[in-house]
CSV table of C-alpha atoms and ligand atoms in Angstrom, one decimal:
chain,number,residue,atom,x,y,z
M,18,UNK,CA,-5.0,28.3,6.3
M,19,UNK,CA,-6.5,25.9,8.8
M,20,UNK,CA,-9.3,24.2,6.6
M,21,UNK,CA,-12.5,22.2,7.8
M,22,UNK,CA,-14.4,19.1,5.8
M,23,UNK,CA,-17.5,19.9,3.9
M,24,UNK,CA,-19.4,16.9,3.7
M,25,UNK,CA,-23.3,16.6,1.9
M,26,UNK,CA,-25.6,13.8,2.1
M,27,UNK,CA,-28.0,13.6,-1.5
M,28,UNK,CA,-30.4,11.2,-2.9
M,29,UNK,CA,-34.2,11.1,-3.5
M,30,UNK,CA,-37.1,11.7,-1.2
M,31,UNK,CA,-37.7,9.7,2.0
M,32,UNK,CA,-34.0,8.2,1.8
M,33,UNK,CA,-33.9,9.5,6.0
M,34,UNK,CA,-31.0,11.6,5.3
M,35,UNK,CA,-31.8,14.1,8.0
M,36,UNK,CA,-31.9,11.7,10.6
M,37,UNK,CA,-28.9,10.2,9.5
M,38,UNK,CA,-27.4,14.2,9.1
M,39,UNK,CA,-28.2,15.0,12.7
M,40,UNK,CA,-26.5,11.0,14.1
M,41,UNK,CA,-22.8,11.6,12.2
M,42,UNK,CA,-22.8,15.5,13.6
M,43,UNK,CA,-23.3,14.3,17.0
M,44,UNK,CA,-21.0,11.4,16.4
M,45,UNK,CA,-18.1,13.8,15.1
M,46,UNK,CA,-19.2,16.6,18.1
M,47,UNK,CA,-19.0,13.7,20.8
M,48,UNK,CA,-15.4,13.0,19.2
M,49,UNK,CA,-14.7,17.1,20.0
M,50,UNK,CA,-14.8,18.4,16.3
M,51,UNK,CA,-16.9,21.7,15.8
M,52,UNK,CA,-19.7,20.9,13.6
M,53,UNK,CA,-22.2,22.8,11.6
M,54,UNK,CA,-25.0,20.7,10.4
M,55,UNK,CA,-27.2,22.7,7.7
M,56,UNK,CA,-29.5,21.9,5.0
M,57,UNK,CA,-30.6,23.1,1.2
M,58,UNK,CA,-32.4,25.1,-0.3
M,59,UNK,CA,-31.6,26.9,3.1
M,60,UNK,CA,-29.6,27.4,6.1
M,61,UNK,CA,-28.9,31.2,5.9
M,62,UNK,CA,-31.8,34.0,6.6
M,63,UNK,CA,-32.3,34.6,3.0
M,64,UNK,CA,-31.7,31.2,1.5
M,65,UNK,CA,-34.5,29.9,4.0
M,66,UNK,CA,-36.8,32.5,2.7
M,67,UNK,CA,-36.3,31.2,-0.9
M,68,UNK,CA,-37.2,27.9,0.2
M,69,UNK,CA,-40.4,29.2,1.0
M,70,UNK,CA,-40.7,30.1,-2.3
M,71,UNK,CA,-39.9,27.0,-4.3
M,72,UNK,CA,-41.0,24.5,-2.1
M,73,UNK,CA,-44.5,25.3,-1.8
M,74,UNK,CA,-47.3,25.8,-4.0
M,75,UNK,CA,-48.3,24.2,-7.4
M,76,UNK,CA,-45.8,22.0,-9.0
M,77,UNK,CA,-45.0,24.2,-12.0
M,78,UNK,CA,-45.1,27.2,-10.1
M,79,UNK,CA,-41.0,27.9,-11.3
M,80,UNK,CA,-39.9,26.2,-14.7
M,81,UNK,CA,-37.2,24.2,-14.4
M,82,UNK,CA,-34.3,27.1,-15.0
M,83,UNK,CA,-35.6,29.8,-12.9
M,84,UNK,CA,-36.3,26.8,-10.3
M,85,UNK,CA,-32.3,26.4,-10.8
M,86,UNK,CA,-31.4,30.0,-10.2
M,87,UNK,CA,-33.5,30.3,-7.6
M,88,UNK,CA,-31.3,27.5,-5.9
M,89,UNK,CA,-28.3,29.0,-6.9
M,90,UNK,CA,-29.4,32.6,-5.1
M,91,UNK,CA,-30.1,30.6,-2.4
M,92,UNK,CA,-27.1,28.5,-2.5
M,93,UNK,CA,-24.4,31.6,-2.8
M,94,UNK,CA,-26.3,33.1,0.5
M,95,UNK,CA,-25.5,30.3,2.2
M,96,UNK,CA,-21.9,29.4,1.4
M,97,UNK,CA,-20.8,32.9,1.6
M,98,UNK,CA,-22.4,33.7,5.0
M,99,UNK,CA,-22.3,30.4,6.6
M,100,UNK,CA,-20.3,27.5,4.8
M,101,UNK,CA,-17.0,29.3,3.8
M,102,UNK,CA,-16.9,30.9,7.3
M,103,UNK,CA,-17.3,27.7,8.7
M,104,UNK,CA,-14.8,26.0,6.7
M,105,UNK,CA,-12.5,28.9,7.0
M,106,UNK,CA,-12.6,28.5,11.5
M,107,UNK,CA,-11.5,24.7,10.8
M,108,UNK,CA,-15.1,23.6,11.3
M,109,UNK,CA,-16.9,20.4,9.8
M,110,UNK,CA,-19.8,21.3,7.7
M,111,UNK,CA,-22.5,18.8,6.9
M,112,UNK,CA,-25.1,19.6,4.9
M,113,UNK,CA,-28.4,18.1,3.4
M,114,UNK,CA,-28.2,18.4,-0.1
M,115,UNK,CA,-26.2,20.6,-2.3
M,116,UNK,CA,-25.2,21.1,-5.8
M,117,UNK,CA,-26.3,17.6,-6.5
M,118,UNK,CA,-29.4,18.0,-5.9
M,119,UNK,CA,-29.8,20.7,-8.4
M,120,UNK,CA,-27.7,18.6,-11.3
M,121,UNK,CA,-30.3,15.8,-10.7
M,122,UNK,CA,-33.8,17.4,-9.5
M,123,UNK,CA,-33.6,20.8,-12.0
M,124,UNK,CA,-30.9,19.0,-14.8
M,125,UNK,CA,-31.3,15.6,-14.8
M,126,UNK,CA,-35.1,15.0,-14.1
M,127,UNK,CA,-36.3,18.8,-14.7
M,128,UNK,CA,-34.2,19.3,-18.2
M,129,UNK,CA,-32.0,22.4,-17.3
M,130,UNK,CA,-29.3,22.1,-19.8
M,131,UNK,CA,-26.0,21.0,-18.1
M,132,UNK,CA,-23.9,23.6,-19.4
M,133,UNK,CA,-25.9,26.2,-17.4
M,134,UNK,CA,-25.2,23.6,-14.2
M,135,UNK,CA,-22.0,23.6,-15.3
M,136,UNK,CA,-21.3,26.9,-15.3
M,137,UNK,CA,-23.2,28.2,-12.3
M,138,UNK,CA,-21.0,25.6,-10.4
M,139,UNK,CA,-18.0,27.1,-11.6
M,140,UNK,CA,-19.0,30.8,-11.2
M,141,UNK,CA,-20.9,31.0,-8.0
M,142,UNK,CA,-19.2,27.7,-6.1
M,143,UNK,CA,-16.1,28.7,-7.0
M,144,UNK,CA,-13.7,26.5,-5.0
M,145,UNK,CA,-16.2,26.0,-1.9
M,146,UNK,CA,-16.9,21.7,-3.3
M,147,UNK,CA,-18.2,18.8,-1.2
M,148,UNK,CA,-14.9,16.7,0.2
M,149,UNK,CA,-17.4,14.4,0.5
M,150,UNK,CA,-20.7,13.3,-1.1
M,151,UNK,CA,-22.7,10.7,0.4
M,152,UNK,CA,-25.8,9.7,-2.1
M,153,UNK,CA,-28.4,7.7,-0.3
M,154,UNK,CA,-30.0,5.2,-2.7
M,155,UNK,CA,-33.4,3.8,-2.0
M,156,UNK,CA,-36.2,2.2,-4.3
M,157,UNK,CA,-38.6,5.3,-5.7
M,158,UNK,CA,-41.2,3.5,-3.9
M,159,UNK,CA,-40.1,2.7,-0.9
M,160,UNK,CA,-38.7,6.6,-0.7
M,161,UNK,CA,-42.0,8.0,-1.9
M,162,UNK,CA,-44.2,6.1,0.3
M,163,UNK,CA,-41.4,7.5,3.5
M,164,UNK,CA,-41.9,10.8,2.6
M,165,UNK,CA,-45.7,10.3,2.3
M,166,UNK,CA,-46.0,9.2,6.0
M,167,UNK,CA,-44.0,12.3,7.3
M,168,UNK,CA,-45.7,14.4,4.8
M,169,UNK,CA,-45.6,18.0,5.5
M,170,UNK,CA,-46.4,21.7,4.0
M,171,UNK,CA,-43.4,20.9,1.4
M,172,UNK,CA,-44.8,18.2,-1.2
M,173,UNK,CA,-43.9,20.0,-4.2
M,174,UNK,CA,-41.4,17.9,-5.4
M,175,UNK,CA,-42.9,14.7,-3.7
M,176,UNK,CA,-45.7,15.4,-6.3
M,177,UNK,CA,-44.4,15.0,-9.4
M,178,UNK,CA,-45.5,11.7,-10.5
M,179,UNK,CA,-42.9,8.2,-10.1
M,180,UNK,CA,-41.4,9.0,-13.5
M,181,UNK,CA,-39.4,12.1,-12.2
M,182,UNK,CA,-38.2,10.3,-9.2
M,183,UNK,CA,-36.9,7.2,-11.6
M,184,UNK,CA,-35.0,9.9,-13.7
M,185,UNK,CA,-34.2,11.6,-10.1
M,186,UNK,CA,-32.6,8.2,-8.9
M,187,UNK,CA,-31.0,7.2,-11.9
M,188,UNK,CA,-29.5,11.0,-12.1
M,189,UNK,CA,-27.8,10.2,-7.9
M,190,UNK,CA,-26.2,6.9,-9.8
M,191,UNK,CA,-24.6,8.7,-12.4
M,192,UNK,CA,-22.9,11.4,-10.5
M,193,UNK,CA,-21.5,8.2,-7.7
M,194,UNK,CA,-20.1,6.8,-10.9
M,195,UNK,CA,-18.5,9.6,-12.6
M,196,UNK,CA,-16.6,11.1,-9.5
M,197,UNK,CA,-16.0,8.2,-7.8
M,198,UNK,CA,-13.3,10.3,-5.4
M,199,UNK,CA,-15.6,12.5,-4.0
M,200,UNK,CA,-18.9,10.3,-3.8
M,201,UNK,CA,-19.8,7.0,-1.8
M,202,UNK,CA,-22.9,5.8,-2.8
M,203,UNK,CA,-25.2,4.9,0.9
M,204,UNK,CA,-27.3,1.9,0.2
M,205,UNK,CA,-30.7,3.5,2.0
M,206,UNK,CA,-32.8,0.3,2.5
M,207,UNK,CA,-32.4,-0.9,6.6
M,208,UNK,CA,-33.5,0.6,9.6
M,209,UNK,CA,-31.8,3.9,11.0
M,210,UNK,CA,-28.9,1.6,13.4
M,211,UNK,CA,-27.9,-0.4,10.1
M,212,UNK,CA,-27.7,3.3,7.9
M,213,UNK,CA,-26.0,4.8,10.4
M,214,UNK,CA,-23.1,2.4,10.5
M,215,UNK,CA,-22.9,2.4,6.3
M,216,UNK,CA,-22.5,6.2,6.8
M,217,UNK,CA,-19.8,5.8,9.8
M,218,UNK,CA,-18.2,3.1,8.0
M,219,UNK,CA,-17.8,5.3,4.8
M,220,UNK,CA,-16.8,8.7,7.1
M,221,UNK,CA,-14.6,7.1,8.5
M,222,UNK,CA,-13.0,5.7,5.9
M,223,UNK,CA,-12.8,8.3,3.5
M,224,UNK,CA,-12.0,11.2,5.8
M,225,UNK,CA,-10.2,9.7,8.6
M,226,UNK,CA,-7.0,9.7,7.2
M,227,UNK,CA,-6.9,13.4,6.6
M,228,UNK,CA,-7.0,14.1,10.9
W,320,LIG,P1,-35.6,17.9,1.5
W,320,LIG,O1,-36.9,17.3,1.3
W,320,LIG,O2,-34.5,16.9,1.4
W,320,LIG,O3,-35.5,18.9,2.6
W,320,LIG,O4,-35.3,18.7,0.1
W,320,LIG,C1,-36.1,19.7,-0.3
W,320,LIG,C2,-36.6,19.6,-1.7
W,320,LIG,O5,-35.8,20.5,-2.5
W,320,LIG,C3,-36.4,18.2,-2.3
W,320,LIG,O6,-37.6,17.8,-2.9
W,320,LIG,C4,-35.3,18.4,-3.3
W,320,LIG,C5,-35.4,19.9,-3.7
W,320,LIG,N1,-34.2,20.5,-4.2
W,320,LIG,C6,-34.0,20.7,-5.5
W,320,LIG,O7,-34.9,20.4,-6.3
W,320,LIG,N2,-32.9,21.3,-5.9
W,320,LIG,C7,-31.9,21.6,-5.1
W,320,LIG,O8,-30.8,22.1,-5.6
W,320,LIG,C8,-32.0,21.4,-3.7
W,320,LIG,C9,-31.0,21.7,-2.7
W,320,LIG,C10,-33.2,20.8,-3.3
């Protein structure tokens, strides 16, 4: 079956991942490769209306477990109604943030136990994994004060206190480290031109020799 790459950018707040989303899927459609470029918690009707839910209101509005199975409601939506189709047509799919994001932000920093991460992978992914991970690493700070300066209706997560994002960060390392095949770790720190080419660099690299 033909089979597109599923690529997803992670990392901590203000790391300018969705500028960076949006520059490789026009870089990849100028090279005449169907793209879909997507985003988490969202991306289908009803995963987008659960984002409404958990990224807005008082910071421990969900606990950390419901706050992972509301991602994981929201992340089946999506990969059965858009990612798997996509994949399945021969398309590229690039997405802003995935499973990751829930191992570090609800396990990691929020203290979801891991087998329950573990095991909603493995039940609700099924085989529908990254090919690629790219995890953009910044200083908390400098991240923080980023997403501060573009700061919209969605600061639940910005507002949980420097701690978190230190755990947060330190959560991105770890995965880079243990699955070294799929991840490449994005040094986040330069203006958009310099990030850009880390990202092209690594794309290119790692996914270039499978056509
Ligand atoms: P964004 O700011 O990159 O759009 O991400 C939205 C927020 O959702 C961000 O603060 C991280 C959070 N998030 C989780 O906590 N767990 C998840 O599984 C995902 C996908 C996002």
């Amino acid at each position: 079956m033909k089979h597109g790459r599923f690529i997803t950018f992670e990392g901590g707040e203000g790391a300018g991942k969705s500028t960076q989303l949006k520059r490789l899927a026009a870089r990849l459609q100028s090279q005449g490769r169907e793209v879909v470029a997507t985003r988490e918690p969202g991306g289908s009707p009803g995963a987008e209306a659960i984002r409404g839910l958990v990224l807005t209101g008082a910071a421990d509005r969900w606990s950390p477990v419901a706050e992972t199975l509301l991602m994981y409601a929201a992340r089946r939506d999506h990969v059965e109604r858009l990612i798997r189709p996509a994949l399945a047509r021969g398309d590229w799919v690039i997405c802003d943030r995935f499973a990751d994001s829930t191992r570090a932000y609800q396990g990691a920093a929020g203290g979801t136990p891991p087998e329950l991460i573990a095991s909603l992978e493995h039940f609700i992914l099924e085989e529908t994994r990254p090919d690629l991970t790219l995890i953009f690493d910044l200083p908390v700070e400098v991240g923080l004060a980023r997403a501060h300066a573009r700061a919209g209706s969605e600061l639940r997560f910005e507002s949980k206190g420097l701690a978190f994002h230190e755990r947060l960060r330190g959560a991105f390392l770890a995965i880079a480290k243990a699955e070294p095949d799929r991840c490449a770790l994005i040094d986040a720190d330069g203006s958009v031109e310099v990030v850009e080419a880390r990202v092209w660099a690594t794309v290119e690299g790692r996914l270039a020799a499978h056509g």
